[in-house]
């Protein structure tokens, strides 16, 4: 059996793979440990292992379902569930890293409206922090992305995956959040 792939399909596939690799590399490169001062002032609270495990399981399942091109309705609900789980994790995170409180509280207040926004506004306002206060510790940024990426997938699903790249975009969002999750998991342990 011989499989024929035209150049455009091959290029699309290679760009997708390159995008995934770049996202993973960028996250690895920006993986910073909490600052020494923050480590001294943090409140020692046990991480919610159940919430961490639940988040990881939900994110992995969502990624698999995106790759299988499940229905927009299913993916919208699944990403909304991941957003809800992220909110529980962010509350735990603020307990351990109080220096992230203002930043993550502002995000939590916007959690219900983010999926209703145009994708460009989500990107500038929440991925790039245009609508959030400044943070003092890089660990805050990683925690923020646990909510923003699945909320972005929720917004894409609301559009109905009408464009060819929507499934690819959603996949990249969850691949990236899984990388951020690793940083948050280390910070909470």
mmCIF file of C-alpha atoms in Angstrom:
data_model
loop_
_atom_site.group_PDB
_atom_site.id
_atom_site.type_symbol
_atom_site.label_atom_id
_atom_site.label_comp_id
_atom_site.label_asym_id
_atom_site.label_seq_id
_atom_site.Cartn_x
_atom_site.Cartn_y
_atom_site.Cartn_z
ATOM 1 C CA UNK A 1 0.000 0.000 0.000
ATOM 2 C CA UNK A 2 1.323 3.411 -0.913
ATOM 3 C CA UNK A 3 0.227 6.590 0.854
ATOM 4 C CA UNK A 4 0.394 9.822 -1.096
ATOM 5 C CA UNK A 5 0.580 13.114 0.752
ATOM 6 C CA UNK A 6 0.605 16.349 -1.191
ATOM 7 C CA UNK A 7 3.056 19.101 -0.316
ATOM 8 C CA UNK A 8 0.448 21.310 1.380
ATOM 9 C CA UNK A 9 -0.669 18.509 3.714
ATOM 10 C CA UNK A 10 2.948 17.687 4.535
ATOM 11 C CA UNK A 11 3.769 21.349 5.181
ATOM 12 C CA UNK A 12 0.694 21.740 7.420
ATOM 13 C CA UNK A 13 1.717 18.644 9.361
ATOM 14 C CA UNK A 14 5.312 19.841 9.735
ATOM 15 C CA UNK A 15 4.217 23.336 10.865
ATOM 16 C CA UNK A 16 1.942 21.769 13.452
ATOM 17 C CA UNK A 17 4.757 19.580 14.760
ATOM 18 C CA UNK A 18 7.137 22.546 14.779
ATOM 19 C CA UNK A 19 4.582 24.620 16.708
ATOM 20 C CA UNK A 20 4.213 21.919 19.335
ATOM 21 C CA UNK A 21 7.983 21.562 19.659
ATOM 22 C CA UNK A 22 8.454 25.347 19.933
ATOM 23 C CA UNK A 23 5.756 25.659 22.589
ATOM 24 C CA UNK A 24 7.311 22.875 24.650
ATOM 25 C CA UNK A 25 10.810 24.325 24.234
ATOM 26 C CA UNK A 26 9.663 27.831 25.195
ATOM 27 C CA UNK A 27 8.038 26.536 28.349
ATOM 28 C CA UNK A 28 11.088 24.489 29.250
ATOM 29 C CA UNK A 29 13.311 27.521 28.700
ATOM 30 C CA UNK A 30 11.194 29.736 30.941
ATOM 31 C CA UNK A 31 10.931 27.218 33.743
ATOM 32 C CA UNK A 32 12.116 29.197 36.702
ATOM 33 C CA UNK A 33 12.039 28.187 40.300
ATOM 34 C CA UNK A 34 10.299 30.505 42.764
ATOM 35 C CA UNK A 35 12.552 33.306 43.943
ATOM 36 C CA UNK A 36 14.530 32.836 47.139
ATOM 37 C CA UNK A 37 12.665 35.657 48.842
ATOM 38 C CA UNK A 38 9.333 34.160 47.867
ATOM 39 C CA UNK A 39 10.416 30.785 49.180
ATOM 40 C CA UNK A 40 11.187 32.389 52.552
ATOM 41 C CA UNK A 41 7.842 34.186 52.806
ATOM 42 C CA UNK A 42 5.568 31.511 51.414
ATOM 43 C CA UNK A 43 3.011 29.912 53.665
ATOM 44 C CA UNK A 44 3.667 26.210 53.918
ATOM 45 C CA UNK A 45 0.470 24.440 52.919
ATOM 46 C CA UNK A 46 0.166 20.951 51.527
ATOM 47 C CA UNK A 47 -0.591 20.842 47.839
ATOM 48 C CA UNK A 48 -3.919 19.359 46.937
ATOM 49 C CA UNK A 49 -2.661 16.159 45.331
ATOM 50 C CA UNK A 50 -6.191 15.160 44.334
ATOM 51 C CA UNK A 51 -6.733 18.422 42.445
ATOM 52 C CA UNK A 52 -3.321 18.083 40.783
ATOM 53 C CA UNK A 53 -4.072 14.533 39.709
ATOM 54 C CA UNK A 54 -7.542 15.480 38.540
ATOM 55 C CA UNK A 55 -6.188 18.382 36.488
ATOM 56 C CA UNK A 56 -3.549 16.221 34.828
ATOM 57 C CA UNK A 57 -6.095 13.495 34.013
ATOM 58 C CA UNK A 58 -8.603 16.007 32.605
ATOM 59 C CA UNK A 59 -5.954 17.819 30.524
ATOM 60 C CA UNK A 60 -4.646 14.559 29.072
ATOM 61 C CA UNK A 61 -8.176 13.409 28.241
ATOM 62 C CA UNK A 62 -9.034 16.751 26.649
ATOM 63 C CA UNK A 63 -5.895 16.586 24.501
ATOM 64 C CA UNK A 64 -6.778 13.075 23.312
ATOM 65 C CA UNK A 65 -10.337 14.138 22.490
ATOM 66 C CA UNK A 66 -9.138 17.186 20.558
ATOM 67 C CA UNK A 67 -6.819 14.947 18.551
ATOM 68 C CA UNK A 68 -9.800 12.670 17.815
ATOM 69 C CA UNK A 69 -11.788 15.723 16.642
ATOM 70 C CA UNK A 70 -14.627 15.164 19.103
ATOM 71 C CA UNK A 71 -17.652 17.436 18.780
ATOM 72 C CA UNK A 72 -17.430 21.103 19.669
ATOM 73 C CA UNK A 73 -20.110 20.617 22.335
ATOM 74 C CA UNK A 74 -18.149 17.829 24.033
ATOM 75 C CA UNK A 75 -14.874 19.762 23.891
ATOM 76 C CA UNK A 76 -16.526 22.929 25.175
ATOM 77 C CA UNK A 77 -17.870 21.049 28.217
ATOM 78 C CA UNK A 78 -14.610 19.210 28.810
ATOM 79 C CA UNK A 79 -12.563 22.418 28.657
ATOM 80 C CA UNK A 80 -15.076 24.147 30.984
ATOM 81 C CA UNK A 81 -14.552 21.310 33.478
ATOM 82 C CA UNK A 82 -10.780 21.821 33.237
ATOM 83 C CA UNK A 83 -11.256 25.545 33.895
ATOM 84 C CA UNK A 84 -13.288 24.689 37.024
ATOM 85 C CA UNK A 85 -10.564 22.349 38.270
ATOM 86 C CA UNK A 86 -7.939 25.012 37.593
ATOM 87 C CA UNK A 87 -9.820 27.450 39.820
ATOM 88 C CA UNK A 88 -9.503 25.018 42.745
ATOM 89 C CA UNK A 89 -5.781 24.641 42.051
ATOM 90 C CA UNK A 90 -5.313 28.410 41.873
ATOM 91 C CA UNK A 91 -6.882 28.769 45.324
ATOM 92 C CA UNK A 92 -4.385 26.221 46.678
ATOM 93 C CA UNK A 93 -1.613 28.002 44.824
ATOM 94 C CA UNK A 94 -2.390 31.380 46.406
ATOM 95 C CA UNK A 95 -2.240 29.757 49.846
ATOM 96 C CA UNK A 96 1.331 28.650 49.191
ATOM 97 C CA UNK A 97 2.360 31.683 47.111
ATOM 98 C CA UNK A 98 0.557 34.723 48.546
ATOM 99 C CA UNK A 99 2.620 37.000 46.308
ATOM 100 C CA UNK A 100 0.424 35.737 43.427
ATOM 101 C CA UNK A 101 -2.872 36.665 45.104
ATOM 102 C CA UNK A 102 -3.724 39.906 43.250
ATOM 103 C CA UNK A 103 -2.679 38.455 39.901
ATOM 104 C CA UNK A 104 -4.572 35.177 40.272
ATOM 105 C CA UNK A 105 -7.600 36.747 41.963
ATOM 106 C CA UNK A 106 -8.021 39.086 38.985
ATOM 107 C CA UNK A 107 -7.864 36.079 36.688
ATOM 108 C CA UNK A 108 -10.384 34.151 38.782
ATOM 109 C CA UNK A 109 -12.830 37.075 38.605
ATOM 110 C CA UNK A 110 -12.570 36.978 34.796
ATOM 111 C CA UNK A 111 -12.772 33.177 34.480
ATOM 112 C CA UNK A 112 -16.428 33.092 33.460
ATOM 113 C CA UNK A 113 -16.114 35.779 30.799
ATOM 114 C CA UNK A 114 -12.817 34.700 29.190
ATOM 115 C CA UNK A 115 -14.419 31.915 27.080
ATOM 116 C CA UNK A 116 -16.970 34.397 25.723
ATOM 117 C CA UNK A 117 -14.343 36.813 24.417
ATOM 118 C CA UNK A 118 -12.916 36.952 20.896
ATOM 119 C CA UNK A 119 -9.724 34.897 20.613
ATOM 120 C CA UNK A 120 -7.618 38.001 19.939
ATOM 121 C CA UNK A 121 -8.848 39.583 23.170
ATOM 122 C CA UNK A 122 -8.079 36.428 25.154
ATOM 123 C CA UNK A 123 -4.584 36.442 23.686
ATOM 124 C CA UNK A 124 -3.801 40.076 24.464
ATOM 125 C CA UNK A 125 -5.709 40.321 27.721
ATOM 126 C CA UNK A 126 -4.917 37.030 29.414
ATOM 127 C CA UNK A 127 -2.191 35.108 27.562
ATOM 128 C CA UNK A 128 -0.112 38.286 27.342
ATOM 129 C CA UNK A 129 -1.452 39.669 30.654
ATOM 130 C CA UNK A 130 -2.814 42.950 29.248
ATOM 131 C CA UNK A 131 -5.846 42.810 31.585
ATOM 132 C CA UNK A 132 -4.064 41.410 34.628
ATOM 133 C CA UNK A 133 -1.982 43.135 37.296
ATOM 134 C CA UNK A 134 1.761 42.597 37.282
ATOM 135 C CA UNK A 135 3.197 39.627 39.108
ATOM 136 C CA UNK A 136 6.390 39.588 41.134
ATOM 137 C CA UNK A 137 7.320 35.926 40.806
ATOM 138 C CA UNK A 138 7.479 33.858 37.588
ATOM 139 C CA UNK A 139 5.720 30.986 39.327
ATOM 140 C CA UNK A 140 2.516 33.074 39.231
ATOM 141 C CA UNK A 141 2.589 33.104 35.430
ATOM 142 C CA UNK A 142 2.665 29.325 35.161
ATOM 143 C CA UNK A 143 -0.312 29.009 37.513
ATOM 144 C CA UNK A 144 -2.298 31.559 35.488
ATOM 145 C CA UNK A 145 -1.942 29.506 32.354
ATOM 146 C CA UNK A 146 -3.704 26.531 33.961
ATOM 147 C CA UNK A 147 -6.916 28.528 33.553
ATOM 148 C CA UNK A 148 -6.217 30.615 30.453
ATOM 149 C CA UNK A 149 -5.345 27.781 28.053
ATOM 150 C CA UNK A 150 -8.420 25.613 28.675
ATOM 151 C CA UNK A 151 -10.590 28.763 28.642
ATOM 152 C CA UNK A 152 -9.131 29.485 25.200
ATOM 153 C CA UNK A 153 -10.076 25.985 24.048
ATOM 154 C CA UNK A 154 -13.551 26.617 25.438
ATOM 155 C CA UNK A 155 -13.745 29.810 23.335
ATOM 156 C CA UNK A 156 -12.549 27.942 20.226
ATOM 157 C CA UNK A 157 -15.176 25.248 20.832
ATOM 158 C CA UNK A 158 -17.880 27.918 21.104
ATOM 159 C CA UNK A 159 -16.915 28.901 17.549
ATOM 160 C CA UNK A 160 -17.673 25.328 16.513
ATOM 161 C CA UNK A 161 -14.277 24.353 15.066
ATOM 162 C CA UNK A 162 -15.374 25.975 11.827
ATOM 163 C CA UNK A 163 -11.882 26.663 10.509
ATOM 164 C CA UNK A 164 -9.323 24.053 9.519
ATOM 165 C CA UNK A 165 -6.812 25.232 12.094
ATOM 166 C CA UNK A 166 -9.161 25.312 15.105
ATOM 167 C CA UNK A 167 -8.426 21.732 16.193
ATOM 168 C CA UNK A 168 -4.693 22.368 15.758
ATOM 169 C CA UNK A 169 -4.931 25.600 17.759
ATOM 170 C CA UNK A 170 -6.847 23.832 20.528
ATOM 171 C CA UNK A 171 -4.274 21.032 20.574
ATOM 172 C CA UNK A 172 -1.421 23.516 20.944
ATOM 173 C CA UNK A 173 -3.227 25.237 23.826
ATOM 174 C CA UNK A 174 -3.465 21.978 25.777
ATOM 175 C CA UNK A 175 0.063 20.833 24.916
ATOM 176 C CA UNK A 176 1.275 24.154 26.292
ATOM 177 C CA UNK A 177 -0.858 23.973 29.442
ATOM 178 C CA UNK A 178 0.475 20.498 30.196
ATOM 179 C CA UNK A 179 3.987 21.972 30.118
ATOM 180 C CA UNK A 180 2.902 24.796 32.463
ATOM 181 C CA UNK A 181 1.227 22.197 34.677
ATOM 182 C CA UNK A 182 4.601 20.541 35.227
ATOM 183 C CA UNK A 183 5.961 23.812 36.625
ATOM 184 C CA UNK A 184 2.938 24.298 38.886
ATOM 185 C CA UNK A 185 3.107 20.709 40.085
ATOM 186 C CA UNK A 186 6.776 21.170 41.066
ATOM 187 C CA UNK A 187 5.955 24.439 42.813
ATOM 188 C CA UNK A 188 3.135 22.875 44.856
ATOM 189 C CA UNK A 189 5.086 19.788 45.930
#
